[in-house]
Each structure stands twice: as structure tokens, then as C-alpha cells.
Amino acid sequence: MDILLIHPPTVLDAEQSKKSIMSSIMIGYGMLSIGAFLEKQGYKVEIFNIPYAYSLGFTEDNIFNLFKSYSPKLIGIELNWLQFSKGAIECAKKLKEIFPNTPIVMGGVNATIFAREILEYYNKFIDAIFIGESELTFLDYINNIENNGDLTKIRGILRKDENNRTRDQGPARIFKNIDEIPPYKLNIVKPRLIPPYDIGMINTCRGPCIHNCFYCIGNRNTYSTSLKSSRTNLDIHSPEWIVSQIQILLRDVKKLSIQDYIYCKPKKVLQIAKAMQKEGLDDKIEYFNFAALPGSLNKEILTALSKAGIDNIDFGVESGSQNILKIIKRPYTIPNVIDSIKSSIESGILPKTYWLVGLPFETESDIEKTKELIIKTIKLGALPKWVTPLCLFPGLELFENAKKYGIKLRLKKFQDFFTFSTTQRNIDSWYPSVITHETENFTINDILKKSLELKKFISTNSNLILTHQMNNLENYFKFHPKFDENKLIQRIKMVLSLLKYTFF
């Protein structure tokens, strides 16, 4: 093996990791793309999913004893999301003990956001932080190792020089034509995924969202600054590339998901849906999830997606208050939400809704408006899947200008966010340690109470939800005749049963 890529646990202790309040098993497709690209260059690459191995019964000792049999030239650790902060650092430290002469690098969204802090505190066992898109950075770095080259010439890294000074070596080299990045194969990941985690994530695009939602790190104003990317536009893979990625994934899984900014380019979505229909891929798919902004896709596009095999769609509605949506720069209206739900149902797609609490200037009245919209969407046939407190971190407009929005920040530094790694599930779903802020009107406890209040409100309307879901079954079967009614109802009941216990 030449390159070992690590998807870390939330914390290194296996039993504690299994109790994390946030999902830890899914790998970011950035690492999967890096692995696929490096394999294409002739390198032997393995991506090891530690939390998934834990779920299968592996212990920390099992895994790291296995690593001792490896001889990697380079080790990369993924740090994409907040819940992996502490686990990623612990993995780096333990791997450096095993491989003292092997460079260990870290990358991903949160590694990029907190790059300077991470390097300042943990440079004894982390040799560099890879900033932003990293396929070409990895290639340059491994070539440098093999040829004893000059590290100063590698773009896209933050490192300490021989005088312990931090060196920022500029934005990474990126692909102008993203179709040059090969589709990934799941067999690069160890251990092999089995149900219920056998789902293939499809990355359809790269670059900033065209909108400017104030709580999103990928919006058009923060993407280049917070994520330090030289990609200024949203670049979309060709329909042919996406179809190829789907075909490759279907060799190993029957469940797929697209969770990126493709909805920003509706015409492209339609082209992709028609390309999928042409290949007849829907016959091989058991579950296909898609994410979109309310109002972004019309009925023609939704119908095309449904015919292509997509059977459920996630809408981040966030709030039932038009005023709050305006404050956080959500680019749609309440009528857009209603129209999107109706069009999805009519197109044979189950719409799932997502809601936030702890938004700037949010009041009791706004929470009541959210309840009203939840009920309206339920009666149309929507399934409310998630209610979660808003999370704020560096780079976001609401973080950087918190006072302007009546926000008092609680978590500011990298190590503050270790609480997302260490906080464990409890029966009451009460997690004050991971509330990142207070608002002008809501304290930490208020935000938690309002989150639980909305969850309870949804749970008390479970029968209403099921009734309207049953009313729409005929339309689902019209577009997806292979659907099993019992499995579909079981899936809906599972969402409702898990709602109380999910945090984010």
C-alpha cells in the first residue's frame, strides 16, 4: 500500500464512539474522490472506515494492530464535520506513534476552517493541513516524498517550516474540468459496507452554491474565503459522468443519494434525469434520495427525477416564518414551500422536511408559525424528518458578525468543538453542551426546549402523517411500481421513531 486514508471515529475509544449524538459512519465523497484519483495514477490506496469497523465489533487495538502491518508512504485523515474533531486528532497522534517517519496530513471542511489552530497545537504529529480540494495536492505531495522534492512548491497546504513558522502555500491546484476526476468505487473502502449503511453518495458538482444563506459554509460569499478555494463558480459533472458514477455504485449498493448544490442548475438536473432514464437505471435502484431548495425545481424536473428512480427528496424548509427566512437569506417564500411539496407528491416523490431552531431574532411567534407550516405540509403529504438546533462555526456570516444578529457565541475555538465528539446520546435528548450560541430571545435551554417541543409536536401528529402518507401511496406506485407498501410504511415509521433521538 502506498497511501492510507482514514475516516476517523468521533473519539478513539470504541465504546464511547458508538454513543455519539451524531452519525459517524458515512465517509465524505471528497476522500472517496481522492482515493479514486490516486488509484488512477497507479498508487495503491486504502480508505479505512474506523467507526464502521467499530460497529462491526472491531476494537481500537484490532484496528491499529492491523495498521502496524502496513507500510504507507503517506497517511491522510479526513476532518469534514464537527463531530470528528477530537477523534481525528487522536487518530493522528496514535498513527504517528506507529509511523514516526511517515507524513500524516489532514484535510476536509473543518480541517480547512480550523487549519491554523490545528497546526499550531498538533504539529508534532500532523505534518500538514490540506486546504480545500485535494486530489492534485495529494499527487504533488506523494511525488515530493518519492523524489525528495521541495515542499515549498506544493500549493494547497499549510505546514510548519524548519524554523517552526506557519507557511500558507496558497490555494490548491484544482481541475478546471471536473470530469477528469474519476468516479469512485466502494471497494476502495474497508471494511466493506453492509446494510443499513450500504448507500452510495453521488457528488454531482463542485464550487459554491449560487445563494447566500447566512448559516451555510458553502454559500457564494463564504466559499472562497472560509474554504479558501480558487473555484469561484459552481461546476457540474456531465450527465455521462454522473450516469457512470451511478452504474459503478450499483455494482455494490442499491441505495443512492445526491446531497449537494446541483439544484442550483435546474436545466442540468433535467439533463441528468433524462440521461438516467435513457440508461434504465431505475430498475436497479431500491432507494434514491435527492436534496433541493424549496422552489428550485419545477414539476417537469421533479417528474423527470421520479421517472429516473428518485423516490424521496429532502427540503430544508428551516422555518415557517417568512421574516426569519428573509433574515437568514433563504431564497424562497412559504408559497414556494407549499408548491414544492405539492409538485413532489404529484410526481411520485416523497418530500421530507427539515427544520431549524435557534435562528437569529426568532421568537415564540415564529415557532408557532413553524408549527403551522409543519401541519400544512403534513396534510399535503410531507414527512417531517429532522428538527435540529442551528450550529454556528467560524466562517459563517452569523458567526463572524454575531452581534449584528443578536447572537452570543459559546463555542469559538477548535478545541471548543470537541464537545461534538464527546457528547453522548441520552434518553432525554438533552444536549446543552453542543448548543453553539444563544440568541436575542432564546437561551441555551430555550433552544433545546423549542427543539424538543417541535419534535414532540410532530410525534403527536404521527397518525395524521401516516394517514396522509397512505392517501398518497397510489401516486407513488404509479411512478415506482416496484415499491413495496409495507417497506415504505416501515421506512416512514422509522423516520418518526428516530426523530426524538436525532440531534443533527
Short mmCIF file of C-alpha atoms in Angstrom, two decimals:
data_model
loop_
_atom_site.label_atom_id
_atom_site.label_comp_id
_atom_site.label_asym_id
_atom_site.label_seq_id
_atom_site.Cartn_x
_atom_site.Cartn_y
_atom_site.Cartn_z
CA MET A 1 0.00 0.00 0.00
CA ASP A 2 1.20 3.49 -0.86
CA ILE A 3 -1.44 5.72 0.72
CA LEU A 4 -3.66 5.07 3.75
CA LEU A 5 -6.71 7.33 4.10
CA ILE A 6 -8.53 7.35 7.42
CA HIS A 7 -12.17 8.12 8.16
CA PRO A 8 -11.87 8.70 11.93
CA PRO A 9 -14.32 7.98 14.74
CA THR A 10 -15.77 10.74 16.87
CA VAL A 11 -13.39 9.65 19.63
CA LEU A 12 -10.83 6.89 19.58
CA ASP A 13 -12.44 4.89 22.37
CA ALA A 14 -14.68 2.42 20.53
CA GLU A 15 -17.47 2.17 23.10
CA GLN A 16 -17.65 5.93 23.59
CA SER A 17 -17.66 6.47 19.83
CA LYS A 18 -20.69 4.22 19.39
CA LYS A 19 -22.68 6.52 21.70
CA SER A 20 -22.06 9.68 19.70
CA ILE A 21 -25.02 12.02 19.24
CA MET A 22 -24.19 12.47 15.55
CA SER A 23 -23.78 9.95 12.75
CA SER A 24 -20.18 8.92 12.23
CA ILE A 25 -20.10 6.14 9.64
CA MET A 26 -20.65 7.96 6.32
CA ILE A 27 -17.45 8.98 4.52
CA GLY A 28 -17.27 12.32 2.74
CA TYR A 29 -17.09 11.97 -1.02
CA GLY A 30 -14.04 14.23 -1.07
CA MET A 31 -11.94 11.42 0.37
CA LEU A 32 -13.56 8.90 -1.96
CA SER A 33 -12.68 11.08 -4.95
CA ILE A 34 -9.12 11.48 -3.74
CA GLY A 35 -8.77 7.71 -3.44
CA ALA A 36 -10.18 7.14 -6.92
CA PHE A 37 -7.90 9.76 -8.47
CA LEU A 38 -4.75 8.42 -6.78
CA GLU A 39 -5.61 4.88 -7.85
CA LYS A 40 -5.90 6.10 -11.42
CA GLN A 41 -2.37 7.49 -11.10
CA GLY A 42 -1.15 4.00 -10.25
CA TYR A 43 -0.96 4.23 -6.45
CA LYS A 44 -2.26 1.55 -4.11
CA VAL A 45 -4.81 3.22 -1.84
CA GLU A 46 -6.96 2.07 1.04
CA ILE A 47 -9.67 4.07 2.82
CA PHE A 48 -10.29 2.67 6.29
CA ASN A 49 -13.60 3.49 7.97
CA ILE A 50 -12.84 3.21 11.70
CA PRO A 51 -16.35 3.95 13.11
CA TYR A 52 -17.86 1.41 10.75
CA ALA A 53 -15.29 -1.15 11.88
CA TYR A 54 -16.27 -0.36 15.47
CA SER A 55 -19.92 -1.06 14.60
CA LEU A 56 -18.88 -4.50 13.32
CA GLY A 57 -17.19 -5.35 16.61
CA PHE A 58 -13.58 -4.37 15.88
CA THR A 59 -11.71 -2.82 18.81
CA GLU A 60 -9.23 0.03 18.76
CA ASP A 61 -6.40 -2.48 19.32
CA ASN A 62 -7.67 -4.70 16.46
CA ILE A 63 -7.55 -1.82 14.03
CA PHE A 64 -4.24 -0.28 14.99
CA ASN A 65 -2.54 -3.67 15.19
CA LEU A 66 -3.74 -4.18 11.61
CA PHE A 67 -2.24 -0.82 10.63
CA LYS A 68 1.11 -1.97 12.03
CA SER A 69 1.28 -4.47 9.17
CA TYR A 70 1.01 -1.64 6.63
CA SER A 71 3.86 0.37 5.12
CA PRO A 72 2.23 3.54 3.77
CA LYS A 73 4.28 6.34 2.23
CA LEU A 74 1.61 8.86 3.19
CA ILE A 75 -1.34 8.91 5.60
CA GLY A 76 -4.34 11.22 5.19
CA ILE A 77 -7.01 11.82 7.84
CA GLU A 78 -10.43 13.20 6.99
CA LEU A 79 -11.87 16.01 9.11
CA ASN A 80 -15.03 17.10 7.35
CA TRP A 81 -17.58 17.55 10.14
CA LEU A 82 -17.57 18.84 13.70
CA GLN A 83 -18.23 15.50 15.38
CA PHE A 84 -14.91 14.09 14.16
CA SER A 85 -12.74 16.86 15.64
CA LYS A 86 -11.35 15.02 18.67
CA GLY A 87 -11.25 11.60 17.01
CA ALA A 88 -9.27 12.90 14.04
CA ILE A 89 -6.64 14.40 16.35
CA GLU A 90 -6.44 11.23 18.45
CA CYS A 91 -6.01 9.11 15.32
CA ALA A 92 -3.21 11.32 14.04
CA LYS A 93 -1.35 11.06 17.35
CA LYS A 94 -1.65 7.27 17.54
CA LEU A 95 -0.69 6.78 13.89
CA LYS A 96 2.41 8.95 14.33
CA GLU A 97 3.47 6.69 17.20
CA ILE A 98 3.24 3.72 14.82
CA PHE A 99 4.69 5.52 11.78
CA PRO A 100 7.07 8.19 13.15
CA ASN A 101 8.72 8.73 9.76
CA THR A 102 5.57 8.76 7.63
CA PRO A 103 3.99 12.12 6.81
CA ILE A 104 0.49 12.48 8.25
CA VAL A 105 -1.77 15.09 6.71
CA MET A 106 -5.30 16.21 7.45
CA GLY A 107 -7.99 17.66 5.19
CA GLY A 108 -11.69 18.34 4.80
CA VAL A 109 -14.08 21.20 5.51
CA ASN A 110 -13.37 21.58 9.22
CA ALA A 111 -9.67 20.91 8.78
CA THR A 112 -9.65 23.84 6.36
CA ILE A 113 -11.68 26.13 8.62
CA PHE A 114 -9.50 25.44 11.68
CA ALA A 115 -6.24 24.82 9.81
CA ARG A 116 -4.07 27.30 11.70
CA GLU A 117 -5.29 26.24 15.13
CA ILE A 118 -4.84 22.55 14.34
CA LEU A 119 -1.32 23.08 13.04
CA GLU A 120 -0.37 25.31 15.96
CA TYR A 121 -1.44 22.80 18.63
CA TYR A 122 -0.83 19.46 16.94
CA ASN A 123 2.13 19.89 14.57
CA LYS A 124 4.14 17.24 16.42
CA PHE A 125 2.02 14.55 14.76
CA ILE A 126 0.31 16.38 11.89
CA ASP A 127 2.74 17.38 9.18
CA ALA A 128 0.42 19.47 7.03
CA ILE A 129 -3.18 20.56 6.56
CA PHE A 130 -4.52 20.18 3.02
CA ILE A 131 -6.72 23.13 2.13
CA GLY A 132 -9.85 22.70 0.01
CA GLU A 133 -9.98 20.29 -2.94
CA SER A 134 -7.01 17.99 -2.54
CA GLU A 135 -6.69 15.45 -5.37
CA LEU A 136 -3.82 17.30 -7.03
CA THR A 137 -2.33 18.30 -3.68
CA PHE A 138 -2.11 14.62 -2.71
CA LEU A 139 -0.47 13.80 -6.03
CA ASP A 140 2.08 16.60 -5.63
CA TYR A 141 2.80 15.58 -2.03
CA ILE A 142 3.33 11.88 -2.74
CA ASN A 143 5.52 12.76 -5.73
CA ASN A 144 7.52 15.01 -3.44
CA ILE A 145 8.00 12.16 -0.96
CA GLU A 146 9.15 9.76 -3.66
CA ASN A 147 11.54 12.23 -5.27
CA ASN A 148 12.83 14.11 -2.22
CA GLY A 149 11.40 17.27 -3.70
CA ASP A 150 10.86 20.77 -2.40
CA LEU A 151 7.80 21.07 -0.13
CA THR A 152 7.67 24.83 -0.67
CA LYS A 153 6.48 24.28 -4.24
CA ILE A 154 3.33 22.36 -3.25
CA ARG A 155 0.21 24.51 -3.38
CA GLY A 156 -2.81 24.00 -1.16
CA ILE A 157 -1.05 23.13 2.11
CA LEU A 158 -0.47 24.75 5.47
CA ARG A 159 2.66 23.49 7.25
CA LYS A 160 5.40 24.35 9.69
CA ASP A 161 8.83 25.09 8.22
CA GLU A 162 12.20 24.18 9.71
CA ASN A 163 12.00 27.28 11.94
CA ASN A 164 8.53 26.30 13.20
CA ARG A 165 6.90 29.13 11.28
CA THR A 166 3.49 28.50 9.72
CA ARG A 167 3.63 28.52 5.94
CA ASP A 168 0.46 29.05 3.91
CA GLN A 169 1.30 27.92 0.40
CA GLY A 170 -1.71 29.37 -1.35
CA PRO A 171 -4.85 27.89 -2.87
CA ALA A 172 -4.71 24.32 -4.15
CA ARG A 173 -4.46 23.38 -7.79
CA ILE A 174 -7.89 22.28 -8.98
CA PHE A 175 -9.37 20.61 -12.03
CA LYS A 176 -10.95 23.07 -14.43
CA ASN A 177 -12.82 20.14 -15.99
CA ILE A 178 -14.11 18.16 -13.02
CA ASP A 179 -14.96 15.20 -15.26
CA GLU A 180 -11.20 14.47 -15.16
CA ILE A 181 -11.76 13.25 -11.60
CA PRO A 182 -12.72 9.57 -11.96
CA PRO A 183 -15.88 8.15 -10.38
CA TYR A 184 -15.10 6.26 -7.20
CA LYS A 185 -15.63 2.59 -6.39
CA LEU A 186 -16.80 1.42 -3.00
CA ASN A 187 -14.36 -1.49 -2.96
CA ILE A 188 -11.64 1.01 -2.04
CA VAL A 189 -13.26 1.28 1.41
CA LYS A 190 -12.54 -1.18 4.23
CA PRO A 191 -14.48 -2.80 5.86
CA ARG A 192 -16.99 -3.45 3.09
CA LEU A 193 -20.36 -1.77 3.70
CA ILE A 194 -23.38 -3.93 4.53
CA PRO A 195 -26.99 -2.91 5.37
CA PRO A 196 -28.14 -0.49 6.67
CA TYR A 197 -25.07 1.55 5.71
CA ASP A 198 -24.90 0.38 2.11
CA ILE A 199 -25.65 3.69 0.42
CA GLY A 200 -23.73 5.37 -2.37
CA MET A 201 -23.28 9.15 -2.19
CA ILE A 202 -23.01 10.89 -5.57
CA ASN A 203 -21.03 14.12 -5.92
CA THR A 204 -22.51 15.93 -8.92
CA CYS A 205 -20.75 19.28 -8.63
CA ARG A 206 -18.01 21.39 -7.07
CA GLY A 207 -17.92 25.02 -6.09
CA PRO A 208 -20.14 27.50 -4.25
CA CYS A 209 -23.91 27.48 -4.06
CA ILE A 210 -25.36 30.39 -6.01
CA HIS A 211 -27.33 31.54 -2.95
CA ASN A 212 -26.17 33.32 0.20
CA CYS A 213 -27.87 31.64 3.16
CA PHE A 214 -26.18 33.08 6.24
CA TYR A 215 -25.73 29.78 8.10
CA CYS A 216 -24.21 27.79 5.20
CA ILE A 217 -20.46 27.46 4.71
CA GLY A 218 -20.89 26.70 1.01
CA ASN A 219 -22.68 29.89 0.01
CA ARG A 220 -21.32 32.15 -2.72
CA ASN A 221 -19.82 34.69 -0.27
CA THR A 222 -18.06 32.35 2.16
CA TYR A 223 -16.92 29.52 -0.11
CA SER A 224 -13.76 31.20 -1.39
CA THR A 225 -12.85 32.85 1.93
CA SER A 226 -13.70 30.25 4.59
CA LEU A 227 -12.90 27.22 2.42
CA LYS A 228 -10.02 29.04 0.72
CA SER A 229 -10.95 27.72 -2.69
CA SER A 230 -9.99 29.17 -6.06
CA ARG A 231 -13.15 27.66 -7.56
CA THR A 232 -15.42 30.65 -7.93
CA ASN A 233 -18.28 29.08 -9.88
CA LEU A 234 -20.47 26.02 -9.42
CA ASP A 235 -19.12 23.41 -11.83
CA ILE A 236 -21.35 20.46 -12.70
CA HIS A 237 -20.28 17.00 -13.82
CA SER A 238 -21.59 15.96 -17.22
CA PRO A 239 -24.66 13.70 -17.33
CA GLU A 240 -22.42 10.98 -18.78
CA TRP A 241 -20.04 11.19 -15.82
CA ILE A 242 -22.89 11.06 -13.30
CA VAL A 243 -24.52 8.09 -15.03
CA SER A 244 -21.15 6.34 -14.99
CA GLN A 245 -20.76 7.02 -11.25
CA ILE A 246 -24.25 5.63 -10.59
CA GLN A 247 -23.54 2.50 -12.65
CA ILE A 248 -20.32 1.88 -10.74
CA LEU A 249 -22.03 2.32 -7.36
CA LEU A 250 -24.87 -0.02 -8.34
CA ARG A 251 -22.36 -2.86 -8.56
CA ASP A 252 -22.16 -2.74 -4.76
CA VAL A 253 -25.28 -0.97 -3.45
CA LYS A 254 -28.92 -0.40 -4.38
CA LYS A 255 -29.41 2.80 -2.37
CA LEU A 256 -28.19 6.18 -3.61
CA SER A 257 -28.21 9.81 -2.52
CA ILE A 258 -27.38 13.21 -4.02
CA GLN A 259 -26.81 15.87 -1.35
CA ASP A 260 -25.09 18.84 -2.98
CA TYR A 261 -25.81 22.04 -4.89
CA ILE A 262 -26.93 20.53 -8.21
CA TYR A 263 -30.42 22.02 -7.64
CA CYS A 264 -28.86 25.43 -8.37
CA LYS A 265 -28.77 24.44 -12.04
CA PRO A 266 -32.28 23.11 -12.82
CA LYS A 267 -31.57 22.61 -16.52
CA LYS A 268 -28.62 20.39 -15.62
CA VAL A 269 -30.81 18.40 -13.24
CA LEU A 270 -33.25 17.77 -16.07
CA GLN A 271 -30.44 16.65 -18.40
CA ILE A 272 -29.12 14.26 -15.77
CA ALA A 273 -32.59 12.82 -15.07
CA LYS A 274 -33.16 12.19 -18.77
CA ALA A 275 -29.72 10.55 -19.11
CA MET A 276 -30.59 8.23 -16.21
CA GLN A 277 -33.94 7.37 -17.80
CA LYS A 278 -32.20 6.53 -21.06
CA GLU A 279 -29.98 4.01 -19.26
CA GLY A 280 -32.95 2.46 -17.43
CA LEU A 281 -31.19 2.73 -14.09
CA ASP A 282 -34.39 2.94 -12.01
CA ASP A 283 -34.93 -0.82 -12.29
CA LYS A 284 -31.74 -1.42 -10.30
CA ILE A 285 -32.39 1.15 -7.56
CA GLU A 286 -34.20 0.39 -4.29
CA TYR A 287 -33.91 3.85 -2.76
CA PHE A 288 -32.78 7.16 -4.25
CA ASN A 289 -32.65 10.33 -2.17
CA PHE A 290 -32.19 13.85 -3.53
CA ALA A 291 -31.79 17.21 -1.75
CA ALA A 292 -33.13 20.50 -3.06
CA LEU A 293 -34.04 24.00 -2.02
CA PRO A 294 -37.81 24.65 -1.88
CA GLY A 295 -38.85 26.34 -5.10
CA SER A 296 -35.72 25.33 -7.02
CA LEU A 297 -37.20 22.51 -9.13
CA ASN A 298 -40.44 22.69 -11.10
CA LYS A 299 -42.89 19.87 -11.66
CA GLU A 300 -41.38 18.91 -15.03
CA ILE A 301 -37.98 18.36 -13.42
CA LEU A 302 -39.39 16.53 -10.40
CA THR A 303 -41.36 14.21 -12.68
CA ALA A 304 -38.21 13.51 -14.70
CA LEU A 305 -36.30 12.74 -11.50
CA SER A 306 -39.07 10.40 -10.37
CA LYS A 307 -39.02 8.54 -13.67
CA ALA A 308 -35.25 8.23 -13.27
CA GLY A 309 -35.70 6.40 -9.96
CA ILE A 310 -35.60 9.15 -7.33
CA ASP A 311 -38.31 8.38 -4.81
CA ASN A 312 -37.71 10.83 -1.95
CA ILE A 313 -36.46 14.40 -1.65
CA ASP A 314 -35.13 16.48 1.25
CA PHE A 315 -36.30 20.08 1.59
CA GLY A 316 -34.52 22.26 4.13
CA VAL A 317 -37.53 24.44 4.93
CA GLU A 318 -35.92 25.60 8.22
CA SER A 319 -38.71 27.93 9.46
CA GLY A 320 -42.38 28.68 8.97
CA SER A 321 -41.74 32.39 9.48
CA GLN A 322 -41.24 34.38 6.29
CA ASN A 323 -39.48 37.08 8.30
CA ILE A 324 -36.92 34.61 9.67
CA LEU A 325 -36.34 33.14 6.21
CA LYS A 326 -35.65 36.66 4.95
CA ILE A 327 -33.19 37.37 7.78
CA ILE A 328 -31.13 34.24 7.06
CA LYS A 329 -31.31 34.92 3.29
CA ARG A 330 -33.25 31.81 2.30
CA PRO A 331 -34.21 32.47 -1.34
CA TYR A 332 -37.81 31.24 -1.28
CA THR A 333 -41.23 32.04 0.14
CA ILE A 334 -43.72 29.98 2.10
CA PRO A 335 -45.84 29.55 -1.08
CA ASN A 336 -42.70 28.13 -2.76
CA VAL A 337 -42.52 25.53 0.01
CA ILE A 338 -46.15 24.56 -0.49
CA ASP A 339 -45.74 24.34 -4.27
CA SER A 340 -42.61 22.17 -3.95
CA ILE A 341 -44.39 19.74 -1.63
CA LYS A 342 -47.40 19.51 -3.95
CA SER A 343 -45.28 19.05 -7.07
CA SER A 344 -43.18 16.36 -5.40
CA ILE A 345 -46.26 14.39 -4.34
CA GLU A 346 -47.82 14.72 -7.80
CA SER A 347 -44.54 13.49 -9.32
CA GLY A 348 -44.40 10.39 -7.13
CA ILE A 349 -41.63 11.64 -4.84
CA LEU A 350 -41.93 11.58 -1.04
CA PRO A 351 -40.96 15.04 0.30
CA LYS A 352 -39.16 15.12 3.63
CA THR A 353 -38.82 18.39 5.52
CA TYR A 354 -36.03 19.69 7.77
CA TRP A 355 -36.42 22.41 10.40
CA LEU A 356 -34.11 24.62 12.48
CA VAL A 357 -34.39 26.22 15.92
CA GLY A 358 -32.15 28.93 17.36
CA LEU A 359 -32.24 31.21 14.33
CA PRO A 360 -31.40 34.92 14.75
CA PHE A 361 -34.22 37.08 16.15
CA GLU A 362 -36.52 34.02 16.28
CA THR A 363 -39.44 34.45 18.70
CA GLU A 364 -42.20 32.34 20.24
CA SER A 365 -44.47 33.63 17.48
CA ASP A 366 -42.04 32.36 14.84
CA ILE A 367 -42.01 28.91 16.44
CA GLU A 368 -45.81 28.86 16.25
CA LYS A 369 -45.61 29.76 12.56
CA THR A 370 -43.23 26.86 12.07
CA LYS A 371 -45.76 24.52 13.69
CA GLU A 372 -48.45 25.86 11.37
CA LEU A 373 -46.31 25.20 8.30
CA ILE A 374 -45.35 21.74 9.54
CA ILE A 375 -49.05 20.85 9.77
CA LYS A 376 -49.80 22.32 6.34
CA THR A 377 -47.00 20.31 4.75
CA ILE A 378 -48.04 17.13 6.60
CA LYS A 379 -51.56 17.45 5.23
CA LEU A 380 -50.10 17.76 1.73
CA GLY A 381 -48.10 14.57 2.26
CA ALA A 382 -44.71 15.73 3.55
CA LEU A 383 -42.77 13.75 6.14
CA PRO A 384 -41.00 15.93 8.75
CA LYS A 385 -37.68 14.17 9.27
CA TRP A 386 -35.41 16.45 11.28
CA VAL A 387 -35.59 19.23 13.83
CA THR A 388 -32.23 20.48 14.97
CA PRO A 389 -30.66 23.48 16.72
CA LEU A 390 -28.71 25.76 14.40
CA CYS A 391 -24.95 25.14 14.59
CA LEU A 392 -22.56 28.07 14.10
CA PHE A 393 -18.81 27.94 13.48
CA PRO A 394 -16.07 30.18 12.04
CA GLY A 395 -16.53 31.44 8.52
CA LEU A 396 -20.31 31.77 8.65
CA GLU A 397 -21.87 35.23 8.39
CA LEU A 398 -23.85 34.56 11.57
CA PHE A 399 -20.61 33.65 13.37
CA GLU A 400 -18.33 36.39 12.08
CA ASN A 401 -20.93 39.14 12.68
CA ALA A 402 -22.74 37.55 15.60
CA LYS A 403 -23.53 40.76 17.48
CA LYS A 404 -25.24 42.23 14.43
CA TYR A 405 -27.74 39.35 14.58
CA GLY A 406 -28.25 39.37 18.34
CA ILE A 407 -26.17 36.19 18.76
CA LYS A 408 -23.94 35.35 21.70
CA LEU A 409 -21.40 32.70 20.72
CA ARG A 410 -20.45 29.92 23.12
CA LEU A 411 -18.07 27.83 21.02
CA LYS A 412 -15.32 29.69 19.18
CA LYS A 413 -12.03 27.79 19.08
CA PHE A 414 -11.27 24.40 17.53
CA GLN A 415 -10.99 22.64 20.87
CA ASP A 416 -14.35 24.09 21.97
CA PHE A 417 -15.97 21.97 19.26
CA PHE A 418 -14.57 18.75 20.76
CA THR A 419 -17.87 18.67 22.63
CA PHE A 420 -19.50 17.47 19.39
CA SER A 421 -17.18 14.45 19.60
CA THR A 422 -17.52 13.70 23.29
CA THR A 423 -21.21 14.35 23.99
CA GLN A 424 -23.12 11.07 24.19
CA ARG A 425 -26.71 10.17 23.45
CA ASN A 426 -29.15 10.24 26.35
CA ILE A 427 -32.75 9.17 26.67
CA ASP A 428 -33.99 12.75 27.09
CA SER A 429 -32.18 14.09 24.00
CA TRP A 430 -30.91 16.94 26.17
CA TYR A 431 -27.58 18.25 24.85
CA PRO A 432 -26.76 21.74 26.19
CA SER A 433 -23.02 21.25 25.59
CA VAL A 434 -23.44 21.30 21.80
CA ILE A 435 -25.63 24.40 21.54
CA THR A 436 -23.21 26.79 19.86
CA HIS A 437 -24.91 30.07 20.75
CA GLU A 438 -27.71 31.99 22.38
CA THR A 439 -29.98 34.39 20.52
CA GLU A 440 -31.58 37.69 21.44
CA ASN A 441 -34.73 35.85 22.56
CA PHE A 442 -33.62 32.30 23.40
CA THR A 443 -31.11 30.95 25.93
CA ILE A 444 -29.36 27.59 25.54
CA ASN A 445 -32.14 25.87 27.45
CA ASP A 446 -34.77 27.70 25.42
CA ILE A 447 -33.26 26.48 22.15
CA LEU A 448 -33.19 22.91 23.43
CA LYS A 449 -36.74 23.15 24.74
CA LYS A 450 -38.04 24.56 21.46
CA SER A 451 -36.27 21.83 19.51
CA LEU A 452 -37.87 19.14 21.68
CA GLU A 453 -41.20 20.96 21.55
CA LEU A 454 -41.25 20.76 17.75
CA LYS A 455 -40.23 17.11 17.82
CA LYS A 456 -43.00 16.32 20.28
CA PHE A 457 -45.45 18.30 18.15
CA ILE A 458 -44.56 16.16 15.14
CA SER A 459 -44.76 12.94 17.17
CA THR A 460 -48.24 13.79 18.44
CA ASN A 461 -49.29 14.13 14.80
CA SER A 462 -47.88 10.74 13.77
CA ASN A 463 -51.31 9.32 12.94
CA LEU A 464 -52.10 12.35 10.78
CA ILE A 465 -48.77 11.87 8.97
CA LEU A 466 -49.44 8.19 8.32
CA THR A 467 -52.98 8.90 7.13
CA HIS A 468 -51.81 11.37 4.51
CA GLN A 469 -48.92 9.13 3.51
CA MET A 470 -51.38 6.28 2.91
CA ASN A 471 -53.53 8.62 0.82
CA ASN A 472 -50.57 9.24 -1.48
CA LEU A 473 -49.47 5.64 -1.92
CA GLU A 474 -51.32 5.18 -5.19
CA ASN A 475 -49.43 8.07 -6.74
CA TYR A 476 -46.08 6.71 -5.52
CA PHE A 477 -46.85 3.31 -7.03
CA LYS A 478 -47.81 4.96 -10.31
CA PHE A 479 -44.21 6.16 -10.71
CA HIS A 480 -42.49 3.40 -8.72
CA PRO A 481 -44.42 0.17 -9.30
CA LYS A 482 -41.67 -1.89 -7.66
CA PHE A 483 -42.35 -0.18 -4.32
CA ASP A 484 -43.34 -2.50 -1.51
CA GLU A 485 -46.13 -0.88 0.53
CA ASN A 486 -45.07 -2.49 3.79
CA LYS A 487 -41.44 -1.43 3.35
CA LEU A 488 -42.47 2.11 2.51
CA ILE A 489 -44.69 2.45 5.58
CA GLN A 490 -41.97 0.85 7.69
CA ARG A 491 -39.49 3.42 6.40
CA ILE A 492 -41.85 6.28 7.29
CA LYS A 493 -42.45 4.87 10.79
CA MET A 494 -38.69 4.52 11.27
CA VAL A 495 -38.17 8.20 10.46
CA LEU A 496 -40.81 9.19 13.00
CA SER A 497 -39.43 6.88 15.69
CA LEU A 498 -35.89 8.24 15.30
CA LEU A 499 -36.90 11.90 15.24
CA LYS A 500 -36.79 12.28 19.02
CA TYR A 501 -33.25 10.92 19.27
CA THR A 502 -31.55 12.69 16.39
CA PHE A 503 -29.53 15.82 17.03
CA PHE A 504 -28.17 16.65 13.58
#
